[in-house]
Amino acid sequence: MSSAPPLPLAISARGPLRGTLTVPGDKSISHRSLMFAGLAVGESRIEGLLEGEDVLATAAAMRAMGAKIERDGDGVWHVWGVGVGGLLQPETALEMGNSGTSTRLLMGLVASHPITATFTGDASLSKRPMGRVIDPLSRMGADFTSSPGGRLPLTMRGLCPAVPIEYTLPVASAQVKSAVLLAGLNTPGITRVIEPVLTRDHSERMLAGFGANLTVEETPQGRIISIHGEAEFKPQQITVPGDPSSAAFWMVAASIVPGSDITVANVGLNPTRIGLITALRMMGADITEVNPRIVGGEPVADLRVRHAPLSAIEVPHDLAPSMIDEYPVLFVAAAFAEGRTIARGAEELRVKESDRIAAMVAALAPNGVPLEEFEDGLAITGTGGGPIAGGAPVASKLDHRIAMSMAVAGLGAKADVIIDDVSPVATSYPGFFSTLDSLTGRT
Ligand code: S3P
């Protein structure tokens, strides 16, 4: 988070990655687990919660609005909720740190409660657009005073009862979809979201699991998700699968470092999240799904990944929503592939924790990777398997995924890649560097 002092790190080339590892719990599911359990009457139990800064920001906000949330000595989280409609007025501003998901989903919850809440965030979050949620939530009756450009800090006043709306998503965003559905939970009548392009569907799956009356229809206009307010939530036992977006770094690392052979156990493989696996397989990656199973309503498997020569591809545009967080590390894979990879149709990358297109250009180009920048993506010419030059400093831009992606690039660089600040990694993957050490035999 913004308060942490910068933590520079030089990454040098390392030998093969070997062994079995687990990745932390899925970030999207972890946020939703705390929020939804915080709306159930009675005790929910959450295993495998991601204990990263982003999710802890959600926990703090839900506590500030009345939920009781505790972690026991075995790492299991217990939540006693307030009931749908029961959130309380927070006494102080809700500090969201770096977390866009916390901010946008909690704004949805506040929108249909009779409370006033102020949201603040770090320098990265304070640059990100909130207009995309302010617009539909205003239509439902919430009132906003935001910083210029619809940004944080902002104060919102919810309306209870709010007005149900039918809203067609203007951007492919699971956060916007979820914000409207969460506002609809405590709104009488039917709130509808029309999603022309499919985005991650964890909210829909989990809302139904908690007892919301929710229907999903596939139509020529897209998916129509209808939620009937006002909902009553029953407490749940949740097991959070490993985050495919965290597994992504190891999939690319093992693919590009010769001799690697790893198994990432317990990875969530929800079809709305697996675009990177599809893209890497198109490039020639050797990824095998072992022991596929269903955990907590989500498909899960262990992924065995072995080094393989990669070839350039044109990344299909329709994969973008299902790999939106994985583009930075896909760019790294492309830097080691044979030929010119083109990844376009991903303009949303400009408004993530950093402008991820600009940040990866600034990181890869001085480290010897030829590339061309487009408004909606990049073209990258790879080495064909050999090392990149490395040796240049990298700015992580308060963006965990830039820091981890460039650490992966450093594994295959001739000279050290020096990252100015790896502290943002704690937002989603606190143990990343110790896992890197153990996979490469340094512990
Ligand atoms: C998320 C949705 C995505 C993703 C983010 C988590 C979620 O954002 O980038 O890391 O949990 O709903 P958008 O919905 O804005 O694309």
Coordinates of C-alpha atoms and ligand atoms in Angstrom, one line a residue:
M1 CA 0.0 0.0 0.0
S2 CA 1.1 3.6 -0.3
S3 CA 2.4 3.7 3.2
A4 CA 5.0 1.0 2.6
P5 CA 8.5 2.2 1.9
P6 CA 9.8 1.3 -1.6
L7 CA 11.4 -2.1 -1.7
P8 CA 13.8 -2.4 -4.6
L9 CA 14.9 -5.8 -5.9
A10 CA 17.3 -7.1 -8.5
I11 CA 16.3 -10.3 -10.2
S12 CA 19.0 -12.4 -11.9
A13 CA 18.7 -15.3 -14.3
R14 CA 18.1 -18.6 -12.5
G15 CA 18.1 -22.2 -13.3
P16 CA 15.0 -24.3 -13.7
L17 CA 11.9 -24.0 -11.6
R18 CA 11.0 -27.4 -10.1
G19 CA 8.5 -28.7 -7.6
T20 CA 5.0 -28.4 -6.4
L21 CA 3.5 -25.2 -5.1
T22 CA 0.2 -23.7 -4.1
V23 CA -0.9 -20.2 -4.9
P24 CA -2.9 -18.0 -2.6
G25 CA -6.7 -17.9 -2.7
D26 CA -8.4 -16.3 -5.6
K27 CA -8.6 -12.5 -5.1
S28 CA -12.0 -12.0 -6.7
I29 CA -13.6 -14.8 -4.8
S30 CA -11.9 -13.7 -1.5
H31 CA -13.4 -10.2 -1.7
R32 CA -16.8 -11.6 -2.5
S33 CA -16.6 -14.2 0.3
L34 CA -16.1 -11.5 2.9
M35 CA -18.7 -9.1 1.4
F36 CA -21.4 -11.8 1.0
A37 CA -20.7 -13.5 4.3
G38 CA -20.9 -10.0 5.8
L39 CA -24.5 -9.8 4.6
A40 CA -25.6 -13.3 5.9
V41 CA -27.3 -13.7 9.2
G42 CA -25.2 -16.2 11.2
E43 CA -21.6 -17.5 10.9
S44 CA -19.9 -18.2 7.6
R45 CA -16.6 -20.0 7.5
I46 CA -14.0 -19.2 4.8
E47 CA -11.0 -21.4 4.0
G48 CA -8.2 -20.4 1.7
L49 CA -8.9 -16.7 1.8
L50 CA -6.2 -14.6 0.1
E51 CA -4.6 -12.6 3.0
G52 CA -3.3 -9.9 0.7
E53 CA -3.6 -6.2 1.4
D54 CA -6.5 -5.7 -1.1
V55 CA -8.7 -8.4 0.6
L56 CA -7.7 -7.1 4.0
A57 CA -9.0 -3.6 2.9
T58 CA -12.4 -5.3 2.1
A59 CA -12.4 -7.0 5.6
A60 CA -11.7 -3.7 7.3
A61 CA -14.5 -1.9 5.4
M62 CA -17.0 -4.7 6.2
R63 CA -16.1 -4.5 9.8
A64 CA -16.5 -0.7 9.8
M65 CA -20.0 -1.3 8.5
G66 CA -21.0 -3.8 11.2
A67 CA -19.8 -7.3 10.2
K68 CA -17.8 -9.3 12.7
I69 CA -14.8 -10.9 11.0
E70 CA -12.2 -13.0 12.7
R71 CA -9.3 -15.2 11.7
D72 CA -8.6 -18.3 13.8
G73 CA -5.2 -19.9 14.4
D74 CA -5.6 -22.3 11.5
G75 CA -6.0 -19.5 9.0
V76 CA -9.8 -20.0 8.7
W77 CA -11.9 -16.9 8.6
H78 CA -15.2 -16.6 10.4
V79 CA -17.7 -13.9 9.5
W80 CA -20.9 -13.0 11.3
G81 CA -23.0 -10.8 8.9
V82 CA -25.5 -8.0 9.5
G83 CA -28.2 -9.3 7.1
V84 CA -28.9 -7.8 3.6
G85 CA -29.9 -4.2 4.2
G86 CA -28.2 -4.1 7.6
L87 CA -24.9 -2.4 6.9
L88 CA -24.2 0.4 9.3
Q89 CA -22.9 3.9 8.8
P90 CA -19.0 3.7 9.0
E91 CA -17.5 6.2 11.5
T92 CA -14.5 7.0 9.4
A93 CA -13.5 7.0 5.7
L94 CA -13.2 3.5 4.1
E95 CA -9.5 3.2 3.2
M96 CA -9.3 1.1 0.0
G97 CA -5.5 1.1 -0.5
N98 CA -4.7 -0.2 -4.0
S99 CA -7.9 -2.2 -4.4
G100 CA -10.3 -1.3 -7.3
T101 CA -12.4 -4.4 -6.6
S102 CA -13.0 -3.5 -3.0
T103 CA -13.9 0.0 -4.0
R104 CA -16.3 -0.7 -6.8
L105 CA -18.1 -3.6 -5.2
L106 CA -18.5 -1.9 -1.8
M107 CA -19.8 1.2 -3.6
G108 CA -22.5 -1.1 -5.0
L109 CA -23.4 -2.3 -1.5
V110 CA -23.5 1.2 0.0
A111 CA -25.7 2.5 -2.9
S112 CA -28.8 0.8 -1.5
H113 CA -28.2 1.4 2.2
P114 CA -29.3 4.6 4.0
I115 CA -25.6 5.5 4.8
T116 CA -23.0 7.9 3.8
A117 CA -19.5 6.6 3.1
T118 CA -16.2 8.2 2.0
F119 CA -13.8 6.0 -0.1
T120 CA -10.1 6.9 -0.2
G121 CA -7.2 5.1 -1.9
D122 CA -3.5 5.2 -2.7
A123 CA -2.0 7.2 -5.5
S124 CA -2.7 4.4 -8.0
L125 CA -6.4 3.9 -7.0
S126 CA -7.0 7.6 -6.9
K127 CA -6.2 7.8 -10.7
R128 CA -8.7 5.1 -11.6
P129 CA -12.1 5.8 -13.2
M130 CA -15.1 5.4 -10.9
G131 CA -17.5 7.0 -13.3
R132 CA -18.3 3.6 -14.6
V133 CA -19.9 2.7 -11.3
I134 CA -21.1 6.2 -10.4
D135 CA -23.3 6.2 -13.5
P136 CA -25.4 3.2 -12.9
L137 CA -25.5 3.6 -9.1
S138 CA -26.7 7.2 -9.5
R139 CA -29.5 5.9 -11.7
M140 CA -30.5 3.7 -8.8
G141 CA -30.7 6.8 -6.6
A142 CA -27.3 7.1 -4.9
D143 CA -25.7 10.5 -4.7
F144 CA -22.0 11.1 -5.2
T145 CA -19.4 13.9 -4.6
S146 CA -16.2 12.7 -6.3
S147 CA -12.8 14.2 -7.1
P148 CA -12.4 15.6 -10.6
G149 CA -12.9 13.0 -13.3
G150 CA -15.1 10.8 -11.1
R151 CA -12.1 9.7 -9.0
L152 CA -11.3 9.0 -5.3
P153 CA -11.5 10.3 -2.8
L154 CA -15.3 10.3 -3.1
T155 CA -18.3 10.4 -0.8
M156 CA -21.5 8.7 -1.6
R157 CA -24.9 8.7 0.0
G158 CA -27.0 5.6 -0.6
L159 CA -30.7 5.6 -1.1
C160 CA -33.0 3.1 0.7
P161 CA -35.2 1.9 -1.0
A162 CA -33.1 2.4 -4.2
V163 CA -34.6 2.2 -7.6
P164 CA -34.2 -1.0 -9.6
I165 CA -32.6 -0.5 -13.1
E166 CA -31.9 -2.3 -16.3
Y167 CA -28.3 -1.6 -17.2
T168 CA -26.3 -2.6 -20.3
L169 CA -22.6 -2.6 -19.5
P170 CA -20.8 -0.1 -21.7
V171 CA -17.4 -1.7 -20.8
A172 CA -16.6 -5.4 -20.2
S173 CA -16.2 -5.1 -16.5
A174 CA -17.1 -7.7 -13.8
Q175 CA -16.6 -4.9 -11.2
V176 CA -19.3 -2.8 -12.8
K177 CA -21.6 -5.7 -13.2
S178 CA -21.1 -6.8 -9.6
A179 CA -21.6 -3.2 -8.3
V180 CA -25.0 -3.0 -9.9
L181 CA -26.0 -6.6 -8.8
L182 CA -24.9 -5.9 -5.2
A183 CA -26.9 -2.6 -5.1
G184 CA -29.8 -4.7 -6.4
L185 CA -29.6 -7.1 -3.4
N186 CA -31.3 -4.5 -1.1
T187 CA -33.5 -2.9 -3.8
P188 CA -37.1 -4.0 -4.1
G189 CA -38.0 -5.3 -7.6
I190 CA -35.8 -6.7 -10.3
T191 CA -32.4 -5.2 -11.1
R192 CA -31.0 -6.3 -14.4
V193 CA -27.6 -6.2 -15.9
I194 CA -27.0 -7.0 -19.6
E195 CA -23.5 -8.1 -20.4
P196 CA -22.8 -8.0 -24.1
V197 CA -19.3 -9.5 -23.5
L198 CA -19.0 -12.2 -20.9
T199 CA -16.8 -11.3 -17.9
R200 CA -15.9 -13.3 -14.8
D201 CA -19.0 -14.7 -13.2
H202 CA -18.0 -15.3 -9.6
S203 CA -20.6 -12.8 -8.3
E204 CA -23.4 -14.7 -10.0
R205 CA -22.2 -18.1 -8.8
M206 CA -21.7 -16.9 -5.2
L207 CA -24.8 -14.8 -4.9
A208 CA -26.9 -17.8 -5.9
G209 CA -25.0 -19.9 -3.4
F210 CA -25.8 -17.5 -0.6
G211 CA -29.5 -17.7 -1.5
A212 CA -30.1 -14.7 -3.7
N213 CA -32.9 -15.0 -6.3
L214 CA -30.8 -14.6 -9.4
T215 CA -31.4 -15.7 -12.9
V216 CA -29.1 -15.7 -15.9
E217 CA -30.3 -15.9 -19.5
E218 CA -28.2 -16.2 -22.6
T219 CA -29.6 -14.0 -25.4
P220 CA -28.4 -12.6 -28.7
Q221 CA -27.8 -9.3 -26.9
G222 CA -25.6 -11.0 -24.4
R223 CA -26.1 -12.4 -20.9
I224 CA -29.0 -11.0 -18.9
I225 CA -28.5 -11.3 -15.1
S226 CA -31.6 -10.4 -13.0
I227 CA -31.5 -10.1 -9.3
H228 CA -34.7 -10.0 -7.2
G229 CA -34.5 -7.8 -4.2
E230 CA -34.7 -7.8 -1.3
A231 CA -32.6 -10.9 -0.7
E232 CA -32.0 -12.9 2.4
F233 CA -28.6 -14.6 2.8
K234 CA -27.8 -17.8 4.5
P235 CA -24.3 -18.3 5.9
Q236 CA -22.0 -20.5 3.9
Q237 CA -18.9 -22.7 4.2
I238 CA -16.6 -21.4 1.5
T239 CA -13.3 -22.9 0.2
V240 CA -11.5 -20.4 -2.0
P241 CA -9.6 -22.0 -4.9
G242 CA -6.1 -20.9 -5.8
D243 CA -6.0 -17.8 -8.0
P244 CA -5.4 -18.5 -11.7
S245 CA -4.0 -14.9 -12.0
S246 CA -1.3 -15.7 -9.5
A247 CA -0.6 -19.1 -11.1
A248 CA -0.1 -17.2 -14.3
F249 CA 3.4 -16.0 -13.2
W250 CA 4.6 -19.6 -12.6
M251 CA 3.0 -20.9 -15.9
V252 CA 5.0 -18.3 -17.8
A253 CA 8.2 -18.7 -15.7
A254 CA 8.2 -22.5 -16.1
S255 CA 7.5 -22.2 -19.8
I256 CA 10.4 -19.9 -20.5
V257 CA 13.1 -21.2 -18.2
P258 CA 14.7 -24.4 -19.8
G259 CA 14.5 -27.5 -17.7
S260 CA 11.5 -26.3 -15.6
D261 CA 8.9 -28.8 -14.5
I262 CA 6.4 -27.6 -11.9
T263 CA 2.9 -28.4 -10.6
V264 CA 0.7 -25.6 -9.4
A265 CA -1.8 -27.3 -7.2
N266 CA -5.4 -26.3 -6.7
V267 CA -5.8 -23.6 -9.3
G268 CA -9.3 -22.2 -10.0
L269 CA -10.2 -22.8 -13.7
N270 CA -13.5 -21.0 -14.0
P271 CA -14.0 -20.7 -17.8
T272 CA -14.2 -16.9 -17.5
R273 CA -10.7 -16.8 -16.1
I274 CA -8.6 -19.1 -18.3
G275 CA -7.8 -17.0 -21.3
L276 CA -4.0 -17.1 -20.5
I277 CA -3.9 -20.9 -20.5
T278 CA -5.6 -20.9 -24.0
A279 CA -3.1 -18.3 -25.3
L280 CA -0.1 -20.0 -23.9
R281 CA -1.2 -23.3 -25.3
M282 CA -1.6 -21.7 -28.7
M283 CA 2.0 -20.5 -28.3
G284 CA 3.1 -24.1 -27.7
A285 CA 3.2 -24.2 -23.9
D286 CA 3.1 -27.6 -22.2
I287 CA 0.4 -27.3 -19.6
T288 CA -1.5 -30.3 -18.3
E289 CA -4.6 -30.3 -16.1
V290 CA -4.3 -33.0 -13.5
N291 CA -7.1 -34.2 -11.2
P292 CA -9.9 -31.8 -12.4
R293 CA -12.6 -31.4 -9.7
I294 CA -15.2 -29.0 -8.4
V295 CA -14.4 -27.0 -5.2
G296 CA -17.0 -24.7 -3.8
G297 CA -18.9 -24.5 -7.0
E298 CA -15.8 -23.6 -9.1
P299 CA -13.8 -26.0 -11.4
V300 CA -10.3 -26.6 -10.0
A301 CA -7.3 -28.7 -11.1
D302 CA -3.6 -29.0 -10.5
L303 CA -1.5 -27.6 -13.4
R304 CA 1.7 -29.3 -14.5
V305 CA 3.8 -26.9 -16.6
R306 CA 7.0 -27.9 -18.3
H307 CA 9.4 -25.8 -20.3
A308 CA 8.6 -25.6 -24.0
P309 CA 9.6 -23.5 -26.9
L310 CA 7.0 -20.8 -27.5
S311 CA 6.0 -19.3 -30.9
A312 CA 4.4 -16.0 -31.5
I313 CA 0.6 -15.7 -32.0
E314 CA -2.0 -13.1 -32.7
V315 CA -3.9 -13.2 -29.4
P316 CA -7.6 -13.5 -30.2
H317 CA -9.5 -10.4 -29.1
D318 CA -12.3 -12.4 -27.6
L319 CA -9.9 -13.9 -25.0
A320 CA -9.4 -10.4 -23.5
P321 CA -12.0 -10.5 -20.7
S322 CA -10.9 -13.9 -19.5
M323 CA -7.2 -12.9 -19.3
I324 CA -7.4 -9.2 -18.6
D325 CA -5.1 -9.4 -15.6
E326 CA -2.7 -11.7 -17.3
Y327 CA -1.5 -9.5 -20.2
P328 CA 1.6 -8.2 -18.5
V329 CA 2.9 -11.7 -18.0
L330 CA 1.7 -12.7 -21.4
F331 CA 3.9 -9.9 -22.8
V332 CA 6.8 -11.5 -21.0
A333 CA 6.0 -14.9 -22.5
A334 CA 6.0 -13.1 -25.9
A335 CA 9.4 -11.6 -25.3
F336 CA 10.8 -15.2 -25.2
A337 CA 8.8 -16.6 -28.1
E338 CA 9.9 -17.1 -31.7
G339 CA 8.4 -14.3 -33.8
R340 CA 6.1 -11.3 -33.3
T341 CA 3.2 -11.6 -31.0
I342 CA 0.3 -9.2 -31.4
A343 CA -2.0 -8.6 -28.5
R344 CA -4.7 -6.0 -29.2
G345 CA -8.3 -5.4 -28.1
A346 CA -7.2 -4.9 -24.5
E347 CA -7.7 -1.1 -24.0
E348 CA -8.9 -1.8 -20.5
L349 CA -5.3 -2.3 -19.6
R350 CA -4.9 1.4 -19.6
V351 CA -7.0 1.8 -16.5
K352 CA -5.8 -1.0 -14.2
E353 CA -3.6 -0.5 -11.2
S354 CA -1.3 1.3 -13.7
D355 CA -1.6 1.9 -17.4
R356 CA -0.3 -1.6 -18.0
I357 CA 0.5 -1.1 -21.7
A358 CA 2.6 2.0 -21.0
A359 CA 4.2 0.4 -17.9
M360 CA 5.2 -2.8 -19.7
V361 CA 6.6 -0.8 -22.7
A362 CA 8.7 1.3 -20.2
A363 CA 9.8 -2.0 -18.5
L364 CA 10.5 -4.3 -21.4
A365 CA 11.9 -1.9 -24.1
P366 CA 15.0 -0.8 -22.1
N367 CA 15.6 -4.4 -21.1
G368 CA 16.1 -5.3 -24.8
V369 CA 12.7 -6.3 -26.0
P370 CA 11.6 -4.9 -29.3
L371 CA 8.0 -3.8 -29.2
E372 CA 5.4 -1.6 -30.8
E373 CA 2.7 0.2 -28.7
F374 CA -0.9 0.5 -29.7
E375 CA -3.7 2.3 -27.9
D376 CA -5.2 -1.2 -27.2
G377 CA -2.2 -3.4 -26.8
L378 CA 1.3 -4.3 -27.9
A379 CA 3.3 -6.2 -30.6
I380 CA 6.3 -7.9 -29.2
T381 CA 9.2 -9.5 -31.0
G382 CA 10.6 -12.4 -29.0
T383 CA 14.1 -13.9 -28.7
G384 CA 13.0 -17.4 -29.9
G385 CA 14.0 -18.8 -26.5
G386 CA 17.3 -17.1 -25.7
P387 CA 17.7 -14.6 -23.0
I388 CA 16.7 -10.9 -23.2
A389 CA 19.3 -8.4 -22.5
G390 CA 18.1 -7.1 -19.1
G391 CA 20.2 -4.7 -17.1
A392 CA 17.7 -1.8 -17.0
P393 CA 15.7 -0.4 -14.1
V394 CA 12.0 -1.0 -14.0
A395 CA 9.3 1.1 -12.4
S396 CA 6.5 -1.1 -10.9
K397 CA 4.1 1.9 -10.7
L398 CA 2.3 0.7 -7.6
D399 CA 1.2 -2.3 -9.6
H400 CA 1.7 -5.8 -8.2
R401 CA 1.3 -7.5 -11.6
I402 CA 4.0 -5.3 -13.3
A403 CA 6.4 -6.1 -10.4
M404 CA 5.8 -9.9 -10.6
S405 CA 5.8 -10.0 -14.4
M406 CA 9.1 -8.3 -14.6
A407 CA 10.5 -10.6 -11.9
V408 CA 9.6 -13.4 -14.3
A409 CA 11.3 -11.6 -17.2
G410 CA 14.4 -11.3 -15.0
L411 CA 14.7 -15.1 -14.8
G412 CA 15.6 -15.2 -18.4
A413 CA 17.7 -12.0 -18.7
K414 CA 21.5 -11.7 -19.3
A415 CA 21.9 -8.9 -16.8
D416 CA 19.8 -8.3 -13.6
V417 CA 16.4 -6.7 -14.0
I418 CA 16.2 -4.1 -11.2
I419 CA 12.6 -3.4 -10.0
D420 CA 12.3 -0.1 -8.1
D421 CA 9.6 -1.3 -5.7
V422 CA 8.2 -4.8 -5.2
S423 CA 6.1 -3.9 -2.2
P424 CA 2.9 -3.8 -4.2
V425 CA 3.2 -7.5 -4.6
A426 CA 1.7 -7.8 -1.1
T427 CA -1.6 -6.6 -2.4
S428 CA -2.3 -10.0 -4.1
Y429 CA 0.6 -12.4 -3.5
P430 CA 2.5 -11.9 -0.2
G431 CA 4.6 -15.0 -0.6
F432 CA 5.6 -14.6 -4.2
F433 CA 9.4 -14.1 -3.8
S434 CA 9.8 -16.9 -1.2
T435 CA 8.0 -19.2 -3.6
L436 CA 10.3 -18.1 -6.4
D437 CA 13.3 -18.9 -4.1
S438 CA 12.0 -22.4 -3.2
L439 CA 11.1 -23.3 -6.8
T440 CA 14.6 -22.3 -8.0
G441 CA 16.4 -24.1 -5.2
R442 CA 17.5 -21.1 -3.2
T443 CA 16.0 -22.1 0.1
Ligands
S3P1 C1 -12.2 -8.2 -11.0 C2 -12.5 -7.8 -12.2 C3 -11.5 -7.3 -13.2 C4 -10.1 -7.6 -12.8 C5 -9.9 -7.3 -11.3 C6 -10.8 -8.1 -10.5 C7 -13.2 -8.6 -10.1 O1 -11.7 -5.9 -13.3 O2 -9.2 -6.8 -13.6 O3 -8.5 -7.6 -11.0 O4 -12.9 -9.2 -9.0 O5 -14.4 -8.4 -10.4 P1 -12.8 -5.2 -14.3 O6 -14.1 -5.8 -14.0 O7 -12.7 -3.8 -14.1 O8 -12.3 -5.6 -15.7

